[in-house]
Amino acid sequence: MQGITGYELSSRKAEYLKYIHMQGDVVKTTEIAANFSVAPSTATKTLAEIAKAGYIEHTPYHGVRLTPTGTAYARFLVRRHRIVALVLSHYGLEPDEACKEAKKIEPCVSKSLTDRICASLGHPMMSVCGEIEHDCCCCCPSGDHET
């Protein structure tokens, strides 16, 4: 996706977007609130802000779903997380620890840097926390990925 910097959303909103993406189609506001240990009203406010930015469609009392833009951005966010976690695992962190620490630093990692790290690692297909998707990135237009 062109135009992504990696800084479009706050880290909290990015976590909401990743969560919605990982859950699938429609996700209820109460489920999101419970997952993030916030009041439903807090989740609703945050979701309204994400919807205003164009990443989700929010239907009150029904739930939220990603827009095409939201899906593309969420896929990038998941990819960035998994690449950062993979790098941290190379420095001796256990998978759970690498995932936890990646969450802390990934908001500081731009799309450009994510793409450069990905290329330097040979476009890995797996991280310590899941498969790394490459079809949404421009770092490897030839599709030349490590298997």
PDB file of C-alpha atoms in Angstrom:
ATOM      1  CA  MET A   1       0.000   0.000   0.000  1.00  0.00           C
ATOM      2  CA  GLN A   2       1.516   3.284  -1.065  1.00  0.00           C
ATOM      3  CA  GLY A   3       1.531   6.220   1.320  1.00  0.00           C
ATOM      4  CA  ILE A   4       1.910   4.286   4.571  1.00  0.00           C
ATOM      5  CA  THR A   5       4.509   5.708   6.924  1.00  0.00           C
ATOM      6  CA  GLY A   6       3.725   3.459   9.885  1.00  0.00           C
ATOM      7  CA  TYR A   7       2.706   6.433  12.020  1.00  0.00           C
ATOM      8  CA  GLU A   8      -0.898   6.914  10.839  1.00  0.00           C
ATOM      9  CA  LEU A   9      -2.447   5.804  14.133  1.00  0.00           C
ATOM     10  CA  SER A  10      -1.437   5.981  17.768  1.00  0.00           C
ATOM     11  CA  SER A  11      -0.034   2.745  19.136  1.00  0.00           C
ATOM     12  CA  ARG A  12      -3.292   2.030  21.011  1.00  0.00           C
ATOM     13  CA  LYS A  13      -5.422   2.545  17.897  1.00  0.00           C
ATOM     14  CA  ALA A  14      -3.002   0.400  15.895  1.00  0.00           C
ATOM     15  CA  GLU A  15      -3.444  -2.384  18.464  1.00  0.00           C
ATOM     16  CA  TYR A  16      -7.240  -2.123  18.064  1.00  0.00           C
ATOM     17  CA  LEU A  17      -6.855  -2.351  14.288  1.00  0.00           C
ATOM     18  CA  LYS A  18      -4.594  -5.420  14.521  1.00  0.00           C
ATOM     19  CA  TYR A  19      -7.030  -7.063  16.927  1.00  0.00           C
ATOM     20  CA  ILE A  20      -9.992  -6.461  14.624  1.00  0.00           C
ATOM     21  CA  HIS A  21      -7.988  -7.843  11.693  1.00  0.00           C
ATOM     22  CA  MET A  22      -7.020 -10.985  13.602  1.00  0.00           C
ATOM     23  CA  GLN A  23     -10.637 -11.608  14.704  1.00  0.00           C
ATOM     24  CA  GLY A  24     -12.055 -11.603  11.211  1.00  0.00           C
ATOM     25  CA  ASP A  25     -15.265 -10.097   9.888  1.00  0.00           C
ATOM     26  CA  VAL A  26     -17.430  -8.169  12.381  1.00  0.00           C
ATOM     27  CA  VAL A  27     -16.129  -7.654  15.913  1.00  0.00           C
ATOM     28  CA  LYS A  28     -18.407  -6.454  18.694  1.00  0.00           C
ATOM     29  CA  THR A  29     -17.446  -3.372  20.670  1.00  0.00           C
ATOM     30  CA  THR A  30     -17.897  -5.262  23.952  1.00  0.00           C
ATOM     31  CA  GLU A  31     -15.409  -7.903  22.783  1.00  0.00           C
ATOM     32  CA  ILE A  32     -12.856  -5.201  21.960  1.00  0.00           C
ATOM     33  CA  ALA A  33     -13.454  -3.487  25.302  1.00  0.00           C
ATOM     34  CA  ALA A  34     -12.950  -6.756  27.171  1.00  0.00           C
ATOM     35  CA  ASN A  35      -9.787  -7.606  25.236  1.00  0.00           C
ATOM     36  CA  PHE A  36      -8.218  -4.221  26.001  1.00  0.00           C
ATOM     37  CA  SER A  37      -9.596  -4.044  29.563  1.00  0.00           C
ATOM     38  CA  VAL A  38     -11.399  -0.759  28.982  1.00  0.00           C
ATOM     39  CA  ALA A  39     -14.979   0.376  29.475  1.00  0.00           C
ATOM     40  CA  PRO A  40     -17.246  -0.137  26.465  1.00  0.00           C
ATOM     41  CA  SER A  41     -17.656   3.653  26.242  1.00  0.00           C
ATOM     42  CA  THR A  42     -13.888   4.068  25.956  1.00  0.00           C
ATOM     43  CA  ALA A  43     -13.705   1.432  23.236  1.00  0.00           C
ATOM     44  CA  THR A  44     -16.624   3.076  21.415  1.00  0.00           C
ATOM     45  CA  LYS A  45     -14.878   6.472  21.491  1.00  0.00           C
ATOM     46  CA  THR A  46     -11.625   5.015  20.177  1.00  0.00           C
ATOM     47  CA  LEU A  47     -13.435   3.048  17.481  1.00  0.00           C
ATOM     48  CA  ALA A  48     -15.295   6.181  16.380  1.00  0.00           C
ATOM     49  CA  GLU A  49     -11.937   7.944  15.930  1.00  0.00           C
ATOM     50  CA  ILE A  50     -10.563   5.006  13.914  1.00  0.00           C
ATOM     51  CA  ALA A  51     -13.734   5.008  11.801  1.00  0.00           C
ATOM     52  CA  LYS A  52     -13.394   8.758  11.193  1.00  0.00           C
ATOM     53  CA  ALA A  53      -9.873   8.097   9.885  1.00  0.00           C
ATOM     54  CA  GLY A  54     -11.379   5.615   7.386  1.00  0.00           C
ATOM     55  CA  TYR A  55      -9.939   2.344   8.695  1.00  0.00           C
ATOM     56  CA  ILE A  56     -13.140   0.744   9.995  1.00  0.00           C
ATOM     57  CA  GLU A  57     -16.904   0.864   9.546  1.00  0.00           C
ATOM     58  CA  HIS A  58     -18.606   1.145  12.928  1.00  0.00           C
ATOM     59  CA  THR A  59     -22.254   0.196  13.238  1.00  0.00           C
ATOM     60  CA  PRO A  60     -23.496   1.059  16.742  1.00  0.00           C
ATOM     61  CA  TYR A  61     -24.832  -1.954  18.667  1.00  0.00           C
ATOM     62  CA  HIS A  62     -23.565  -4.274  15.957  1.00  0.00           C
ATOM     63  CA  GLY A  63     -19.787  -3.953  15.833  1.00  0.00           C
ATOM     64  CA  VAL A  64     -16.968  -2.959  13.544  1.00  0.00           C
ATOM     65  CA  ARG A  65     -15.360  -4.254  10.398  1.00  0.00           C
ATOM     66  CA  LEU A  66     -12.285  -3.138   8.509  1.00  0.00           C
ATOM     67  CA  THR A  67     -12.557  -1.059   5.377  1.00  0.00           C
ATOM     68  CA  PRO A  68     -10.278  -2.026   2.463  1.00  0.00           C
ATOM     69  CA  THR A  69      -7.876   0.714   3.620  1.00  0.00           C
ATOM     70  CA  GLY A  70      -8.094  -0.622   7.167  1.00  0.00           C
ATOM     71  CA  THR A  71      -7.390  -4.160   6.012  1.00  0.00           C
ATOM     72  CA  ALA A  72      -4.288  -3.064   4.094  1.00  0.00           C
ATOM     73  CA  TYR A  73      -3.024  -1.014   7.039  1.00  0.00           C
ATOM     74  CA  ALA A  74      -3.759  -3.779   9.566  1.00  0.00           C
ATOM     75  CA  ARG A  75      -1.854  -6.267   7.410  1.00  0.00           C
ATOM     76  CA  PHE A  76       1.119  -3.895   7.435  1.00  0.00           C
ATOM     77  CA  LEU A  77       0.855  -3.522  11.233  1.00  0.00           C
ATOM     78  CA  VAL A  78       0.858  -7.300  11.711  1.00  0.00           C
ATOM     79  CA  ARG A  79       3.771  -7.658   9.272  1.00  0.00           C
ATOM     80  CA  ARG A  80       5.760  -4.961  11.115  1.00  0.00           C
ATOM     81  CA  HIS A  81       5.101  -6.633  14.473  1.00  0.00           C
ATOM     82  CA  ARG A  82       6.233 -10.019  13.215  1.00  0.00           C
ATOM     83  CA  ILE A  83       9.391  -8.661  11.595  1.00  0.00           C
ATOM     84  CA  VAL A  84      10.348  -6.758  14.747  1.00  0.00           C
ATOM     85  CA  ALA A  85       9.648  -9.856  16.876  1.00  0.00           C
ATOM     86  CA  LEU A  86      11.775 -11.963  14.538  1.00  0.00           C
ATOM     87  CA  VAL A  87      14.687  -9.546  14.847  1.00  0.00           C
ATOM     88  CA  LEU A  88      14.401  -9.600  18.641  1.00  0.00           C
ATOM     89  CA  SER A  89      14.340 -13.403  18.638  1.00  0.00           C
ATOM     90  CA  HIS A  90      17.687 -13.332  16.812  1.00  0.00           C
ATOM     91  CA  TYR A  91      19.091 -11.654  19.931  1.00  0.00           C
ATOM     92  CA  GLY A  92      18.099 -14.511  22.202  1.00  0.00           C
ATOM     93  CA  LEU A  93      14.612 -13.544  23.300  1.00  0.00           C
ATOM     94  CA  GLU A  94      12.140 -16.383  23.649  1.00  0.00           C
ATOM     95  CA  PRO A  95       9.127 -16.150  21.294  1.00  0.00           C
ATOM     96  CA  ASP A  96       6.693 -14.821  23.934  1.00  0.00           C
ATOM     97  CA  GLU A  97       9.244 -12.310  25.175  1.00  0.00           C
ATOM     98  CA  ALA A  98      10.097 -11.206  21.619  1.00  0.00           C
ATOM     99  CA  CYS A  99       6.381 -10.634  20.914  1.00  0.00           C
ATOM    100  CA  LYS A 100       5.903  -8.676  24.125  1.00  0.00           C
ATOM    101  CA  GLU A 101       8.960  -6.490  23.525  1.00  0.00           C
ATOM    102  CA  ALA A 102       8.068  -5.976  19.840  1.00  0.00           C
ATOM    103  CA  LYS A 103       4.748  -4.428  20.923  1.00  0.00           C
ATOM    104  CA  LYS A 104       6.686  -1.819  22.882  1.00  0.00           C
ATOM    105  CA  ILE A 105       9.011  -0.719  20.093  1.00  0.00           C
ATOM    106  CA  GLU A 106       7.091  -1.349  16.861  1.00  0.00           C
ATOM    107  CA  PRO A 107       5.279   2.025  16.975  1.00  0.00           C
ATOM    108  CA  CYS A 108       8.697   3.635  16.462  1.00  0.00           C
ATOM    109  CA  VAL A 109       9.473   1.584  13.346  1.00  0.00           C
ATOM    110  CA  SER A 110       8.479   3.193  10.044  1.00  0.00           C
ATOM    111  CA  LYS A 111       7.239   1.327   6.995  1.00  0.00           C
ATOM    112  CA  SER A 112      10.460   2.218   5.209  1.00  0.00           C
ATOM    113  CA  LEU A 113      12.552   0.709   8.004  1.00  0.00           C
ATOM    114  CA  THR A 114      10.267  -2.330   8.183  1.00  0.00           C
ATOM    115  CA  ASP A 115      10.801  -2.922   4.465  1.00  0.00           C
ATOM    116  CA  ARG A 116      14.570  -2.515   4.812  1.00  0.00           C
ATOM    117  CA  ILE A 117      14.746  -4.931   7.749  1.00  0.00           C
ATOM    118  CA  CYS A 118      12.590  -7.405   5.821  1.00  0.00           C
ATOM    119  CA  ALA A 119      14.920  -7.205   2.812  1.00  0.00           C
ATOM    120  CA  SER A 120      18.028  -7.563   4.982  1.00  0.00           C
ATOM    121  CA  LEU A 121      16.559 -10.737   6.492  1.00  0.00           C
ATOM    122  CA  GLY A 122      15.912 -12.167   3.024  1.00  0.00           C
ATOM    123  CA  HIS A 123      12.132 -11.621   3.116  1.00  0.00           C
ATOM    124  CA  PRO A 124      11.395 -14.292   5.746  1.00  0.00           C
ATOM    125  CA  MET A 125       8.059 -16.059   5.582  1.00  0.00           C
ATOM    126  CA  MET A 126       7.769 -16.944   9.293  1.00  0.00           C
ATOM    127  CA  SER A 127       8.314 -15.093  12.537  1.00  0.00           C
ATOM    128  CA  VAL A 128       8.257 -16.370  16.079  1.00  0.00           C
ATOM    129  CA  CYS A 129       4.605 -15.300  16.274  1.00  0.00           C
ATOM    130  CA  GLY A 130       3.252 -16.266  12.881  1.00  0.00           C
ATOM    131  CA  GLU A 131       3.439 -16.068   9.120  1.00  0.00           C
ATOM    132  CA  ILE A 132       4.799 -12.888   7.538  1.00  0.00           C
ATOM    133  CA  GLU A 133       2.721 -11.676   4.589  1.00  0.00           C
ATOM    134  CA  HIS A 134       4.536  -9.924   1.774  1.00  0.00           C
ATOM    135  CA  ASP A 135       1.843  -9.272  -0.814  1.00  0.00           C
ATOM    136  CA  CYS A 136       1.016  -5.931   0.804  1.00  0.00           C
ATOM    137  CA  CYS A 137       4.525  -4.567   0.725  1.00  0.00           C
ATOM    138  CA  CYS A 138       6.628  -2.903  -1.903  1.00  0.00           C
ATOM    139  CA  CYS A 139       9.951  -4.157  -0.571  1.00  0.00           C
ATOM    140  CA  CYS A 140       9.918  -7.270  -2.705  1.00  0.00           C
ATOM    141  CA  PRO A 141       8.108  -6.593  -5.977  1.00  0.00           C
ATOM    142  CA  SER A 142       9.636  -9.625  -7.671  1.00  0.00           C
ATOM    143  CA  GLY A 143       8.048 -11.942  -5.109  1.00  0.00           C
ATOM    144  CA  ASP A 144      11.527 -13.243  -4.267  1.00  0.00           C
ATOM    145  CA  HIS A 145      10.896 -14.500  -0.745  1.00  0.00           C
ATOM    146  CA  GLU A 146      12.710 -16.963   1.431  1.00  0.00           C
ATOM    147  CA  THR A 147      10.721 -20.147   1.926  1.00  0.00           C
TER     148      THR A 147
END
